[in-house]
CSV table of C-alpha atoms in Angstrom, one decimal:
chain,number,residue,atom,x,y,z
A,19,MET,CA,6.2,-37.4,7.4
A,20,ALA,CA,9.0,-35.3,6.2
A,21,SER,CA,7.2,-34.8,2.9
A,22,ASN,CA,4.1,-33.5,4.6
A,23,GLU,CA,6.1,-31.1,6.6
A,24,TYR,CA,7.8,-29.8,3.4
A,25,ILE,CA,4.4,-29.4,1.7
A,26,LYS,CA,3.0,-27.5,4.8
A,27,GLU,CA,6.1,-25.3,4.8
A,28,LYS,CA,5.7,-24.4,1.1
A,29,ARG,CA,2.0,-23.9,1.5
A,30,ASP,CA,2.5,-21.5,4.5
A,31,SER,CA,5.2,-19.7,2.6
A,32,LEU,CA,2.8,-19.2,-0.4
A,33,LEU,CA,-0.1,-18.1,1.8
A,34,GLY,CA,2.2,-15.6,3.6
A,35,PHE,CA,3.3,-14.2,0.3
A,36,VAL,CA,-0.3,-13.8,-1.0
A,37,HIS,CA,-1.3,-12.2,2.3
A,38,GLU,CA,1.7,-9.8,2.2
A,39,GLN,CA,0.9,-8.7,-1.4
A,40,LEU,CA,-2.9,-8.4,-1.2
A,41,ILE,CA,-3.5,-7.3,2.4
A,42,GLY,CA,-0.1,-6.5,3.9
A,43,PRO,CA,1.8,-5.3,5.6
A,44,GLY,CA,5.2,-6.0,4.1
A,45,VAL,CA,4.9,-5.2,0.4
A,46,CYS,CA,8.1,-3.0,0.6
A,47,LYS,CA,10.0,-5.6,2.8
A,48,ASN,CA,10.8,-3.0,5.5
A,49,ARG,CA,12.9,-1.1,2.9
A,50,PHE,CA,11.8,2.3,4.3
A,51,GLY,CA,11.5,3.7,7.8
A,52,ILE,CA,10.9,7.0,9.6
A,53,ASN,CA,13.2,8.1,12.4
A,54,ASP,CA,10.4,8.7,14.9
A,55,GLU,CA,9.6,6.5,17.9
A,56,SER,CA,5.9,7.2,17.5
A,57,VAL,CA,5.9,5.5,14.1
A,58,THR,CA,5.8,1.7,14.6
A,59,GLY,CA,4.0,0.6,11.4
A,60,GLU,CA,5.3,-0.1,8.0
A,61,VAL,CA,6.4,2.7,5.6
A,62,ILE,CA,5.6,2.4,1.9
A,63,ASN,CA,6.6,4.6,-1.1
A,64,THR,CA,3.2,4.8,-2.8
A,65,SER,CA,-0.4,5.1,-1.7
A,66,PRO,CA,-1.7,2.0,0.1
A,67,GLY,CA,-4.6,1.7,-2.3
A,68,SER,CA,-2.3,1.2,-5.2
A,69,VAL,CA,-0.5,-1.8,-3.8
A,70,TYR,CA,-3.0,-3.5,-1.5
A,71,CYS,CA,-6.3,-4.7,-3.1
A,72,SER,CA,-8.2,-6.7,-0.4
A,73,ALA,CA,-9.6,-6.1,3.1
A,74,ILE,CA,-9.6,-2.3,2.5
A,75,ILE,CA,-12.5,0.0,3.5
A,76,PHE,CA,-12.8,3.7,2.7
A,77,PRO,CA,-14.5,6.6,4.4
A,78,GLU,CA,-17.9,7.7,3.0
A,79,LYS,CA,-17.1,9.1,-0.4
A,80,LYS,CA,-17.8,12.8,-1.1
A,81,ASP,CA,-18.4,14.5,-4.4
A,82,ASN,CA,-15.4,15.6,-6.5
A,83,VAL,CA,-12.9,13.5,-4.6
A,84,ASN,CA,-10.2,12.1,-6.8
A,85,ASP,CA,-8.4,8.7,-6.5
A,86,GLU,CA,-5.5,10.0,-4.5
A,87,ALA,CA,-7.7,11.7,-2.0
A,88,GLN,CA,-9.7,8.5,-1.6
A,89,SER,CA,-6.5,6.7,-0.7
A,90,THR,CA,-5.8,9.1,2.2
A,91,SER,CA,-5.9,7.4,5.6
A,92,THR,CA,-6.8,4.0,4.1
A,93,SER,CA,-7.7,1.4,6.7
A,94,THR,CA,-6.7,-2.1,6.0
A,95,ILE,CA,-8.4,-4.7,8.2
A,96,THR,CA,-6.2,-7.7,8.7
A,97,VAL,CA,-9.1,-10.3,8.7
A,98,GLY,CA,-8.9,-12.2,5.4
A,99,ILE,CA,-12.6,-12.0,4.4
A,100,ASP,CA,-14.5,-11.2,1.3
A,101,THR,CA,-16.2,-7.9,0.6
A,102,GLU,CA,-20.0,-8.2,0.9
A,103,SER,CA,-22.8,-5.6,0.6
A,104,ILE,CA,-22.1,-1.9,0.3
A,105,GLY,CA,-23.9,0.8,2.4
A,106,LYS,CA,-23.7,4.1,4.2
A,107,ASP,CA,-24.6,2.8,7.6
A,108,SER,CA,-25.3,-0.5,9.4
A,109,GLU,CA,-29.0,-0.7,8.6
A,110,SER,CA,-28.7,0.1,4.9
A,111,ALA,CA,-25.7,-2.2,4.6
A,112,ILE,CA,-27.6,-5.2,5.9
A,113,SER,CA,-30.5,-4.6,3.5
A,114,MET,CA,-28.5,-3.4,0.5
A,115,SER,CA,-28.7,-6.8,-1.4
A,116,GLU,CA,-32.6,-6.7,-1.2
A,117,GLN,CA,-32.6,-3.1,-2.4
A,118,GLN,CA,-30.4,-4.0,-5.4
A,119,ASN,CA,-32.9,-6.7,-6.5
A,120,GLU,CA,-35.8,-4.3,-6.2
A,121,ASN,CA,-34.0,-1.6,-8.2
A,122,SER,CA,-32.9,-4.0,-10.9
A,123,ASN,CA,-36.1,-3.4,-13.0
A,124,ASP,CA,-36.4,0.3,-12.1
A,125,ASP,CA,-36.1,3.0,-14.7
A,126,ASP,CA,-33.4,4.7,-12.5
A,127,SER,CA,-31.4,1.5,-12.2
A,128,LEU,CA,-28.6,2.9,-14.4
A,129,GLU,CA,-27.9,5.6,-11.9
A,130,ASP,CA,-28.0,3.0,-9.1
A,131,ASN,CA,-25.5,0.8,-11.0
A,132,GLU,CA,-23.1,3.7,-11.4
A,133,SER,CA,-23.3,4.4,-7.7
A,134,LEU,CA,-22.7,0.7,-6.9
A,135,GLN,CA,-19.7,0.6,-9.2
A,136,ILE,CA,-18.2,3.5,-7.3
A,137,ASN,CA,-18.9,1.7,-4.0
A,138,GLN,CA,-17.4,-1.5,-5.3
A,139,ARG,CA,-14.2,0.4,-6.1
A,140,TYR,CA,-14.2,2.2,-2.7
A,141,PRO,CA,-16.0,-0.2,-0.4
A,142,GLN,CA,-17.2,1.2,2.9
A,143,ASN,CA,-17.8,-2.1,4.6
A,144,PHE,CA,-17.3,-5.8,4.5
A,145,GLY,CA,-18.3,-8.8,6.6
A,146,ILE,CA,-17.8,-12.4,7.6
A,147,SER,CA,-20.3,-15.1,8.2
A,148,VAL,CA,-19.9,-18.0,10.6
A,149,CYS,CA,-22.1,-20.9,11.6
A,150,LEU,CA,-22.6,-22.1,15.2
A,151,ASP,CA,-24.1,-25.5,15.9
A,152,LYS,CA,-26.5,-24.4,18.6
A,153,PRO,CA,-30.0,-22.9,18.6
A,154,GLU,CA,-29.1,-19.7,20.5
A,155,ILE,CA,-25.9,-17.7,20.5
A,156,GLU,CA,-24.6,-16.3,23.7
A,157,PRO,CA,-22.0,-13.5,24.0
A,158,SER,CA,-19.6,-16.0,25.7
A,159,ASP,CA,-19.7,-18.4,22.7
A,160,PHE,CA,-17.0,-16.5,20.8
A,161,LYS,CA,-14.5,-13.6,21.1
A,162,LEU,CA,-14.2,-10.8,18.6
A,163,ARG,CA,-11.1,-8.8,18.0
A,164,VAL,CA,-10.8,-6.0,15.4
A,165,SER,CA,-7.3,-5.5,14.1
A,166,GLY,CA,-5.9,-3.5,11.2
A,167,ARG,CA,-4.1,-0.3,10.3
A,168,TYR,CA,-4.7,3.0,8.7
A,169,TYR,CA,-2.2,5.1,6.8
A,170,ARG,CA,-1.1,8.7,7.0
A,171,LYS,CA,0.9,10.5,4.3
A,172,LEU,CA,4.3,11.8,5.3
A,173,LYS,CA,4.5,15.5,5.1
A,174,THR,CA,7.2,17.1,3.0
A,175,GLY,CA,8.4,19.0,6.1
A,176,ASP,CA,9.2,15.7,7.7
A,177,ALA,CA,11.2,14.4,4.8
A,178,GLN,CA,14.5,14.5,6.8
A,179,LYS,CA,13.1,11.8,9.1
A,180,LEU,CA,12.6,9.4,6.2
A,181,PHE,CA,15.3,6.8,5.5
A,182,VAL,CA,16.0,3.8,3.3
A,183,ASN,CA,17.6,0.7,4.7
A,184,ILE,CA,20.6,-0.5,2.6
A,185,SER,CA,21.2,-4.2,2.3
A,186,ALA,CA,24.6,-5.7,3.3
A,187,GLU,CA,25.4,-6.6,-0.3
A,188,ASP,CA,24.8,-3.0,-1.6
A,189,ILE,CA,26.4,-0.9,1.2
A,190,ASP,CA,29.9,-0.8,-0.4
A,191,GLY,CA,28.4,0.3,-3.8
A,192,VAL,CA,26.2,2.9,-2.2
A,193,MET,CA,29.2,4.3,-0.3
A,194,SER,CA,31.2,4.5,-3.5
A,195,ILE,CA,28.4,6.4,-5.2
A,196,SER,CA,28.0,8.7,-2.3
A,197,LYS,CA,31.6,9.7,-2.6
A,198,ALA,CA,31.3,10.6,-6.3
A,199,GLU,CA,31.9,14.2,-7.2
A,200,ILE,CA,30.3,15.6,-10.3
A,201,HIS,CA,31.5,18.8,-12.0
A,202,GLN,CA,28.4,20.9,-12.5
A,203,GLY,CA,29.8,24.4,-12.6
A,204,GLU,CA,31.4,23.4,-9.3
A,205,PHE,CA,32.1,20.0,-7.8
A,206,THR,CA,29.0,18.5,-6.2
A,207,SER,CA,29.2,15.6,-3.8
A,208,LEU,CA,26.0,13.6,-3.2
A,209,MET,CA,26.8,12.9,0.4
A,210,THR,CA,28.0,16.4,1.3
A,211,ASP,CA,25.1,18.2,-0.3
A,212,PHE,CA,22.1,16.0,-0.4
A,213,PHE,CA,22.4,12.8,1.7
A,214,ILE,CA,23.6,11.4,5.1
A,215,LEU,CA,24.6,7.8,5.6
A,216,GLU,CA,24.3,6.5,9.2
A,217,ASN,CA,25.4,2.9,9.4
A,218,THR,CA,23.0,1.2,6.9
A,219,ARG,CA,20.4,4.0,6.8
A,220,LEU,CA,20.4,6.6,4.1
A,221,PHE,CA,18.8,10.0,5.0
A,222,LEU,CA,17.9,13.0,2.9
A,223,VAL,CA,19.3,16.5,3.7
A,224,THR,CA,16.4,18.9,3.1
A,225,LYS,CA,17.1,22.4,1.9
A,226,LYS,CA,15.2,25.2,0.4
A,227,GLY,CA,14.8,25.6,-3.4
A,228,ASN,CA,14.2,23.0,-6.1
A,229,GLN,CA,16.3,20.3,-4.4
A,230,HIS,CA,14.6,17.4,-6.3
A,231,ALA,CA,15.8,18.8,-9.6
A,232,ALA,CA,19.4,19.3,-8.3
A,233,ILE,CA,19.5,15.7,-7.0
A,234,LYS,CA,18.1,14.3,-10.2
A,235,LYS,CA,20.7,16.2,-12.2
A,236,SER,CA,23.5,14.8,-10.0
A,237,LEU,CA,22.2,11.2,-10.2
A,238,ASP,CA,21.8,11.4,-14.0
A,239,ALA,CA,25.4,12.6,-14.3
A,240,ILE,CA,26.6,9.7,-12.2
A,241,ASP,CA,24.5,7.4,-14.3
A,242,GLN,CA,26.2,8.6,-17.4
A,243,ILE,CA,29.7,8.3,-15.8
A,244,GLU,CA,28.9,4.7,-14.7
A,245,CYS,CA,27.6,3.9,-18.2
A,246,GLU,CA,30.8,5.0,-19.8
A,247,ARG,CA,32.9,3.1,-17.2
A,248,PHE,CA,31.1,-0.2,-17.9
A,249,SER,CA,31.5,0.3,-21.7
A,250,LYS,CA,35.3,0.1,-21.3
A,251,GLN,CA,34.8,-3.6,-20.3
A,252,GLU,CA,33.5,-4.3,-23.8
A,253,LYS,CA,35.8,-6.3,-26.0
A,254,LEU,CA,33.2,-6.9,-28.8
A,255,GLU,CA,33.8,-6.8,-32.5
A,256,ARG,CA,31.0,-4.2,-32.7
A,257,PRO,CA,30.9,-2.2,-29.4
A,258,VAL,CA,27.3,-1.8,-28.2
A,259,TYR,CA,28.0,1.5,-26.4
A,260,SER,CA,29.2,3.3,-29.6
A,261,GLU,CA,25.8,2.5,-31.3
A,262,ILE,CA,23.8,4.4,-28.7
A,263,ARG,CA,22.8,7.8,-29.9
A,264,GLY,CA,22.1,10.8,-27.6
A,265,PHE,CA,22.4,10.6,-23.9
A,266,LYS,CA,23.8,7.3,-22.7
A,267,TYR,CA,22.3,5.9,-19.5
A,268,LEU,CA,22.6,2.5,-17.8
A,269,THR,CA,19.1,1.5,-18.7
A,270,THR,CA,19.5,2.3,-22.4
A,271,TYR,CA,22.9,0.6,-22.4
A,272,LYS,CA,21.5,-2.6,-20.7
A,273,GLU,CA,18.6,-2.7,-23.2
A,274,ARG,CA,21.0,-2.6,-26.2
A,275,LEU,CA,23.1,-5.3,-24.6
A,276,PHE,CA,20.1,-7.5,-24.3
A,277,GLU,CA,19.2,-6.9,-27.9
A,278,ARG,CA,22.7,-8.0,-28.9
A,279,LEU,CA,22.5,-11.0,-26.6
A,280,LYS,CA,19.3,-12.2,-28.4
A,281,SER,CA,20.9,-12.0,-31.8
A,282,VAL,CA,21.6,-15.5,-33.2
A,283,LYS,CA,24.8,-14.2,-34.7
A,284,THR,CA,26.4,-13.4,-31.3
A,285,PRO,CA,29.4,-15.7,-30.6
A,286,LYS,CA,29.3,-17.6,-27.4
A,287,SER,CA,32.4,-15.8,-26.0
A,288,GLU,CA,30.8,-12.4,-26.7
A,289,ALA,CA,27.5,-13.6,-25.1
A,290,GLU,CA,29.3,-14.5,-21.9
A,291,GLN,CA,31.0,-11.1,-21.8
A,292,ILE,CA,27.6,-9.3,-22.4
A,293,LYS,CA,26.0,-11.3,-19.6
A,294,PHE,CA,28.7,-10.2,-17.2
A,295,ILE,CA,28.4,-6.5,-18.1
A,296,ILE,CA,24.6,-6.7,-17.7
A,297,GLY,CA,25.0,-8.2,-14.3
A,298,GLN,CA,27.3,-5.4,-13.3
A,299,ILE,CA,24.9,-2.8,-14.6
A,300,GLU,CA,21.9,-4.3,-12.7
A,301,LYS,CA,23.9,-4.2,-9.5
A,302,ARG,CA,24.8,-0.6,-10.0
A,303,GLU,CA,21.2,0.3,-10.9
A,304,ALA,CA,20.1,-1.3,-7.6
A,305,GLU,CA,22.6,0.8,-5.7
A,306,LEU,CA,21.5,4.0,-7.4
A,307,SER,CA,17.8,3.1,-6.7
A,308,TYR,CA,18.3,3.9,-3.0
A,309,PHE,CA,19.0,7.6,-3.8
A,310,ARG,CA,16.3,7.8,-6.4
A,311,GLU,CA,13.6,6.3,-4.2
A,312,LEU,CA,14.5,8.6,-1.3
A,313,MET,CA,14.5,11.8,-3.4
A,314,ALA,CA,10.9,10.9,-4.6
A,315,VAL,CA,9.6,12.4,-1.3
A,316,LEU,CA,10.5,15.8,-2.7
A,317,ASP,CA,8.5,15.3,-5.9
A,318,SER,CA,5.0,16.9,-5.7
A,319,ARG,CA,3.8,14.7,-8.6
A,320,ASP,CA,4.7,11.5,-6.8
A,321,TYR,CA,2.3,9.5,-4.6
A,322,GLY,CA,4.6,10.2,-1.6
A,323,PHE,CA,5.5,8.0,1.4
A,324,TRP,CA,2.8,6.7,3.7
A,325,TYR,CA,3.2,5.2,7.2
A,326,ALA,CA,0.9,2.8,9.0
A,327,GLU,CA,-0.7,3.2,12.4
A,328,ASN,CA,-1.8,-0.2,13.8
A,329,PHE,CA,-4.8,-0.8,15.9
A,330,SER,CA,-6.2,-3.9,17.7
A,331,LYS,CA,-9.2,-4.0,20.1
A,332,GLU,CA,-11.2,-6.8,21.6
A,333,ILE,CA,-14.9,-6.1,21.5
A,334,ASP,CA,-17.0,-6.3,24.6
A,335,LEU,CA,-20.0,-8.5,23.6
A,336,SER,CA,-21.5,-8.9,27.1
A,337,ALA,CA,-24.4,-6.5,26.5
A,338,ILE,CA,-25.3,-7.8,23.1
A,339,ASP,CA,-28.5,-9.9,22.9
A,340,PHE,CA,-28.1,-12.5,20.2
A,341,SER,CA,-31.3,-14.4,21.0
A,342,LEU,CA,-33.8,-14.9,18.2
A,343,SER,CA,-36.9,-15.7,20.3
A,344,SER,CA,-39.8,-16.2,17.8
A,345,VAL,CA,-38.2,-14.5,14.8
A,346,GLN,CA,-36.0,-16.2,12.2
A,347,LYS,CA,-33.7,-13.2,11.5
A,348,LYS,CA,-32.5,-10.4,13.6
A,349,SER,CA,-30.3,-7.4,13.0
A,350,ILE,CA,-28.2,-5.9,15.8
A,351,LEU,CA,-27.3,-2.3,14.9
A,352,ASN,CA,-24.6,-0.2,16.4
A,353,LYS,CA,-27.0,2.7,17.0
A,354,ASP,CA,-28.7,0.6,19.7
A,355,ASN,CA,-25.5,-0.8,21.1
A,356,PRO,CA,-22.7,1.6,22.1
A,357,SER,CA,-20.2,-1.2,22.6
A,358,ILE,CA,-20.1,-1.8,18.8
A,359,SER,CA,-20.3,1.8,17.7
A,360,GLN,CA,-17.1,3.6,16.8
A,361,VAL,CA,-14.9,0.9,18.2
A,362,ILE,CA,-12.0,2.5,16.4
A,363,LYS,CA,-11.7,6.3,16.0
A,364,TYR,CA,-8.9,8.5,14.6
A,365,ASP,CA,-8.5,12.0,13.2
A,366,PHE,CA,-6.9,12.9,9.9
A,367,GLU,CA,-6.3,16.1,7.9
A,368,GLU,CA,-8.0,16.6,4.5
A,369,PRO,CA,-6.7,19.3,2.1
A,370,VAL,CA,-9.2,22.1,1.4
A,371,GLU,CA,-10.3,22.3,-2.2
A,372,GLU,CA,-10.7,25.6,-4.1
A,373,ASP,CA,-13.0,25.5,-7.1
A,374,GLY,CA,-12.9,21.7,-7.0
A,375,ILE,CA,-9.1,21.6,-7.3
A,376,GLU,CA,-6.8,20.8,-4.5
A,377,ASN,CA,-4.5,23.6,-3.5
A,378,ASP,CA,-1.1,21.8,-3.4
A,379,ASP,CA,0.9,24.9,-2.4
A,380,LYS,CA,-1.1,25.5,0.8
A,381,LYS,CA,-1.9,22.0,1.9
A,382,ALA,CA,0.0,22.3,5.2
A,383,ARG,CA,-2.1,25.3,6.5
A,384,GLN,CA,-5.3,24.8,4.4
A,385,ALA,CA,-6.6,21.6,5.8
A,386,VAL,CA,-9.6,20.5,7.8
A,387,THR,CA,-9.5,17.8,10.5
A,388,ARG,CA,-12.0,15.0,9.9
A,389,GLN,CA,-12.7,11.9,12.0
A,390,ALA,CA,-13.0,8.4,10.6
A,391,SER,CA,-14.5,5.6,12.7
A,392,LEU,CA,-15.0,1.9,12.4
A,393,SER,CA,-18.2,0.3,13.7
A,394,LEU,CA,-19.8,-3.1,13.8
A,395,CYS,CA,-23.2,-4.6,13.4
A,396,PHE,CA,-24.5,-8.2,13.4
A,397,GLN,CA,-27.2,-10.3,11.7
A,398,VAL,CA,-28.4,-13.5,13.3
A,399,THR,CA,-30.3,-16.0,11.1
A,400,LYS,CA,-31.9,-19.3,12.0
A,401,ASP,CA,-31.6,-22.2,9.6
A,402,THR,CA,-35.2,-23.2,9.0
A,403,ARG,CA,-34.7,-25.7,6.2
A,404,LYS,CA,-35.2,-28.6,8.6
A,405,GLU,CA,-37.1,-28.6,11.9
A,406,SER,CA,-34.4,-30.6,13.5
A,407,ASN,CA,-31.7,-28.2,12.4
A,408,THR,CA,-30.1,-26.4,15.3
A,409,LYS,CA,-27.6,-24.3,13.3
A,410,THR,CA,-27.5,-20.5,13.7
A,411,TYR,CA,-25.7,-18.2,11.3
A,412,LEU,CA,-24.0,-15.0,12.4
A,413,LYS,CA,-22.9,-12.3,10.0
A,414,ILE,CA,-20.5,-9.7,11.4
A,415,LEU,CA,-20.3,-6.5,9.3
A,416,LYS,CA,-17.6,-3.9,9.7
A,417,PHE,CA,-18.2,-0.5,8.1
A,418,ARG,CA,-16.4,2.9,8.2
A,419,LYS,CA,-17.6,6.5,8.1
């Protein structure tokens, strides 16, 4: 019995990890946060489409929209189901598979295939099929709840609200780094000039000017100082640090130490010493990463930080007629049933493009407000393979515009 419980525990742990990595939330392990009571969802340091790869649907794709723009306001539905047919609305989505077969021998099929490839990359809908062991489906036979989240990109003007959570084992190291003073014309203190530490939360102090370059310069200087400090622990016959040419950073130093460690000629006593130094370097790199990750919000070339807004709504099915009567298949479209049309709605800002190129300098004031919505449709099918068969199949399709 204990063995079965252990297997179930391991299985649940594996399933949780897969769900976390493919669908989310949780890929960043709550490392980041936003000091705003209205933000209750997770915060990630890259576009959601680059870390999650399942149960994602996108708005209807427009021409000349790049990958990053497509990632804007990504909705991630939390139901673990497979992507099915692709379409622009509920009616075309249901019949898309038949259209694909008809077009397979058409002279224009190449263009259709290219369009399908785009839609497969940015799916606008997906569905789930269930089987009920009864000849007719009633609205009271099941409950339907739509849950998920959509993401908004943190604006640069709100960078001071962003923070990174520091783990208990790293807090002392982060504090020692924050107190470091680097002589760059005049002494610069990371904590005084660029960051604020509140308990275990590290915030950014936003200022005018090229702050990203100034922080990077300070962190690079600390990196070199730390690299030289660790090198003094070397008691090797041929010091690794002295063999590094040019600028000497922790990453380069660690790579050279690994190369020496892999050498068959390295004595055991030296190998143990090298392993110890590598461990110290990796810990320091982890402590420096808090500062580097936080300053990325100031880098216009970076994907930026995104925060999730969660939604969950139980769908009223009381007015839906699932009966088949004399037909074997029936489509229930949202245009005929308001209760399944635009069950989730939200607004988002989209940057205005000039000559097909996004104007990064004026995104804040040059933006249009668009609305995205999530609707449902159903397809009811009777199993006619046997006269005695009473099973009915229900396909639930979610799509976004």
